[in-house]
Structures are given as C-alpha cells and as structure tokens.
Amino acid sequence: MDSYHPSAKLRSEHADALVVHCSDHRLQGVLQEFLNNGLKLSGNYDVLAIPGGPQCLTLVEYLPKFSWASGKWFRFLIEKHDLKRLILIAHQDCGWYHELPFHLFGSTDPRTRQEDDLRRARRTLTSQFPQVRVDLFYVAWDADLRVVIEPVAG
Ligand SMILES: [Zn+2]
C-alpha cells in the first residue's frame, strides 16, 4: 500500500470526555454515530476500546492485575486530559461476559449483570475522581439488528 493522506486534519481541541466500550467490531459504527450525533460529542473524546469495556474495573478479585492496569489507563487519561465526563457503555451479547465465571455475578440475567457492573464501575470511578460525571449506557438490538442505546439508571 502507498502512503495514505486523510482528508481530516489532526484535532487541536482538548478532549471533552473519555468513552469506554467493548472492542467488538459490530458496535463501532453505531457507537460513533451515537457519540457524535446522539451525545453531540463531535469526535472530541478519548476512547478505551477493550474486550468487555468498563467491566475491567470490576475484576479486582478475579483478575487483579487486569483491573490494576485498567485503573492506570483511566487515571492517566482523566488526569492527563483533565477530563470531567466519562461515558461507560455495555452491550448485548458481549463475548467477554461469556468467558467469565458466573459466581462473580449476583444475577443470572445477562443485562442485569452488565448493568450492575456499570454501576460498580461508576462507584469505583466517582470515589477516585469525584470531579467527574459518569454516564452509563446499554446497547441492545432486535432480530433485525436495529439498535437502541439506552441510559442505565441507578
Ligand atoms: Zn463485548
């Protein structure tokens, strides 16, 4: 391949938020649309895209080194970019959750487990970074692959 020259220029603004979501390829297009058009972030956000997304922060006992490394990435971005808003996103049929032992969870319902994890991650983050606002979302779809992204309450 020859050199590629994007039409877009490098951004010079400060990031407004940190978005943390799963690396699952199926979601990337709908998430970018949601973040840019739904939340009106206009591409002005840092991203952590890792398997299971923000669930990484809840693994203190099960995978402590993984949890520790995740915490370092969050701290680096929040402090380095002086971020005031975090957006944590979980999704239906997340392959990462298929790999986790069930005893880690208080519910057998997949969506409830993931929403509980989002709330746990928010508690962890707001205790460490009281200056940040943490918004939670869940991505679901129907049999025709029509997607809905809903805020997670609580
Ligand atoms: Zn996933």
GROMACS .gro file of C-alpha atoms and ligand atoms in nm:
model
  155
    1MET     CA    1   0.000   0.000   0.000
    2ASP     CA    2   0.113   0.353  -0.077
    3SER     CA    3   0.104   0.632   0.179
    4TYR     CA    4  -0.244   0.737   0.284
    5HIS     CA    5  -0.336   1.102   0.331
    6PRO     CA    6  -0.661   1.150   0.527
    7SER     CA    7  -0.880   1.446   0.434
    8ALA     CA    8  -0.933   1.516   0.806
    9LYS     CA    9  -0.673   1.711   1.000
   10LEU     CA   10  -0.548   1.628   1.347
   11ARG     CA   11  -0.770   1.768   1.625
   12SER     CA   12  -0.626   2.051   1.829
   13GLU     CA   13  -0.905   2.086   2.091
   14HIS     CA   14  -0.895   1.929   2.435
   15ALA     CA   15  -1.100   1.611   2.474
   16ASP     CA   16  -1.438   1.660   2.643
   17ALA     CA   17  -1.485   1.304   2.764
   18LEU     CA   18  -1.348   0.954   2.796
   19VAL     CA   19  -1.560   0.685   2.633
   20VAL     CA   20  -1.510   0.325   2.741
   21HIS     CA   21  -1.670   0.048   2.541
   22CYS     CA   22  -1.612  -0.302   2.410
   23SER     CA   23  -1.379  -0.366   2.119
   24ASP     CA   24  -1.648  -0.576   1.942
   25HIS     CA   25  -1.637  -0.478   1.573
   26ARG     CA   26  -2.016  -0.500   1.536
   27LEU     CA   27  -2.063  -0.192   1.754
   28GLN     CA   28  -1.809   0.055   1.625
   29GLY     CA   29  -2.026   0.222   1.361
   30VAL     CA   30  -2.334   0.262   1.580
   31LEU     CA   31  -2.125   0.383   1.873
   32GLN     CA   32  -1.955   0.653   1.668
   33GLU     CA   33  -2.293   0.771   1.543
   34PHE     CA   34  -2.435   0.769   1.897
   35LEU     CA   35  -2.139   0.958   2.043
   36ASN     CA   36  -2.117   1.217   1.769
   37ASN     CA   37  -2.484   1.269   1.685
   38GLY     CA   38  -2.673   1.141   1.991
   39LEU     CA   39  -2.446   1.286   2.260
   40LYS     CA   40  -2.313   1.561   2.031
   41LEU     CA   41  -1.950   1.496   2.120
   42SER     CA   42  -1.836   1.574   1.765
   43GLY     CA   43  -1.544   1.332   1.780
   44ASN     CA   44  -1.396   1.517   2.076
   45TYR     CA   45  -1.340   1.225   2.311
   46ASP     CA   46  -1.074   0.979   2.416
   47VAL     CA   47  -1.157   0.611   2.373
   48LEU     CA   48  -1.071   0.295   2.560
   49ALA     CA   49  -1.198   0.009   2.346
   50ILE     CA   50  -1.120  -0.319   2.520
   51PRO     CA   51  -1.300  -0.654   2.548
   52GLY     CA   52  -1.590  -0.610   2.790
   53GLY     CA   53  -1.537  -0.233   2.806
   54PRO     CA   54  -1.575  -0.082   3.156
   55GLN     CA   55  -1.623  -0.426   3.312
   56CYS     CA   56  -1.243  -0.430   3.357
   57LEU     CA   57  -1.276  -0.211   3.665
   58THR     CA   58  -1.488  -0.467   3.849
   59LEU     CA   59  -1.234  -0.752   3.836
   60VAL     CA   60  -1.033  -0.661   4.144
   61GLU     CA   61  -1.054  -1.010   4.298
   62TYR     CA   62  -1.085  -1.228   3.987
   63LEU     CA   63  -0.819  -1.063   3.766
   64PRO     CA   64  -0.637  -0.817   3.993
   65LYS     CA   65  -0.354  -0.734   3.751
   66PHE     CA   66  -0.601  -0.668   3.472
   67SER     CA   67  -0.804  -0.445   3.700
   68TRP     CA   68  -0.490  -0.263   3.814
   69ALA     CA   69  -0.375  -0.196   3.458
   70SER     CA   70  -0.721  -0.072   3.363
   71GLY     CA   71  -0.720   0.164   3.659
   72LYS     CA   72  -0.384   0.303   3.542
   73TRP     CA   73  -0.525   0.375   3.195
   74PHE     CA   74  -0.830   0.550   3.338
   75ARG     CA   75  -0.618   0.759   3.575
   76PHE     CA   76  -0.372   0.852   3.302
   77LEU     CA   77  -0.642   0.978   3.067
   78ILE     CA   78  -0.856   1.153   3.330
   79GLU     CA   79  -0.561   1.335   3.484
   80LYS     CA   80  -0.356   1.400   3.169
   81HIS     CA   81  -0.654   1.538   2.978
   82ASP     CA   82  -0.830   1.693   3.279
   83LEU     CA   83  -1.149   1.507   3.187
   84LYS     CA   84  -1.477   1.583   3.362
   85ARG     CA   85  -1.705   1.332   3.192
   86LEU     CA   86  -1.686   0.955   3.147
   87ILE     CA   87  -1.918   0.754   2.928
   88LEU     CA   88  -1.930   0.382   3.002
   89ILE     CA   89  -2.106   0.154   2.755
   90ALA     CA   90  -2.201  -0.214   2.779
   91HIS     CA   91  -2.374  -0.417   2.509
   92GLN     CA   92  -2.598  -0.713   2.442
   93ASP     CA   93  -2.432  -1.048   2.357
   94CYS     CA   94  -2.091  -0.937   2.482
   95GLY     CA   95  -1.843  -1.219   2.418
   96TRP     CA   96  -1.629  -1.110   2.713
   97TYR     CA   97  -1.910  -1.194   2.953
   98HIS     CA   98  -1.943  -1.542   2.801
   99GLU     CA   99  -1.592  -1.615   2.932
  100LEU     CA  100  -1.646  -1.503   3.292
  101PRO     CA  101  -1.740  -1.743   3.572
  102PHE     CA  102  -2.099  -1.700   3.687
  103HIS     CA  103  -2.011  -1.684   4.056
  104LEU     CA  104  -1.885  -1.330   4.000
  105PHE     CA  105  -2.238  -1.205   3.950
  106GLY     CA  106  -2.542  -1.150   4.163
  107SER     CA  107  -2.788  -1.212   3.880
  108THR     CA  108  -2.837  -1.476   3.611
  109ASP     CA  109  -2.987  -1.224   3.369
  110PRO     CA  110  -2.710  -1.106   3.131
  111ARG     CA  111  -2.833  -0.749   3.101
  112THR     CA  112  -2.881  -0.713   3.476
  113ARG     CA  113  -2.527  -0.844   3.535
  114GLN     CA  114  -2.383  -0.593   3.290
  115GLU     CA  115  -2.584  -0.302   3.426
  116ASP     CA  116  -2.473  -0.396   3.780
  117ASP     CA  117  -2.114  -0.391   3.657
  118LEU     CA  118  -2.162  -0.048   3.500
  119ARG     CA  119  -2.289   0.084   3.834
  120ARG     CA  120  -1.997  -0.079   4.020
  121ALA     CA  121  -1.751   0.076   3.774
  122ARG     CA  122  -1.915   0.416   3.826
  123ARG     CA  123  -1.891   0.381   4.205
  124THR     CA  124  -1.520   0.298   4.174
  125LEU     CA  125  -1.455   0.591   3.942
  126THR     CA  126  -1.652   0.852   4.133
  127SER     CA  127  -1.479   0.753   4.458
  128GLN     CA  128  -1.139   0.803   4.294
  129PHE     CA  129  -1.233   1.101   4.078
  130PRO     CA  130  -1.516   1.291   4.250
  131GLN     CA  131  -1.488   1.571   3.992
  132VAL     CA  132  -1.609   1.352   3.705
  133ARG     CA  133  -1.961   1.281   3.589
  134VAL     CA  134  -2.010   0.919   3.480
  135ASP     CA  135  -2.287   0.833   3.232
  136LEU     CA  136  -2.388   0.472   3.171
  137PHE     CA  137  -2.543   0.323   2.856
  138TYR     CA  138  -2.652  -0.016   2.731
  139VAL     CA  139  -2.660  -0.112   2.362
  140ALA     CA  140  -2.927  -0.361   2.258
  141TRP     CA  141  -3.070  -0.478   1.925
  142ASP     CA  142  -3.360  -0.674   1.789
  143ALA     CA  143  -3.375  -0.968   1.547
  144ASP     CA  144  -3.344  -0.729   1.252
  145LEU     CA  145  -3.026  -0.579   1.407
  146ARG     CA  146  -3.198  -0.248   1.476
  147VAL     CA  147  -3.005  -0.094   1.763
  148VAL     CA  148  -3.129   0.102   2.063
  149ILE     CA  149  -2.891   0.268   2.311
  150GLU     CA  150  -3.049   0.334   2.649
  151PRO     CA  151  -2.922   0.515   2.956
  152VAL     CA  152  -2.871   0.293   3.262
  153ALA     CA  153  -3.034   0.432   3.573
  154GLY     CA  154  -2.927   0.394   3.933
  155ZN      ZN  155  -1.837  -0.705   2.405
   0.00000   0.00000   0.00000
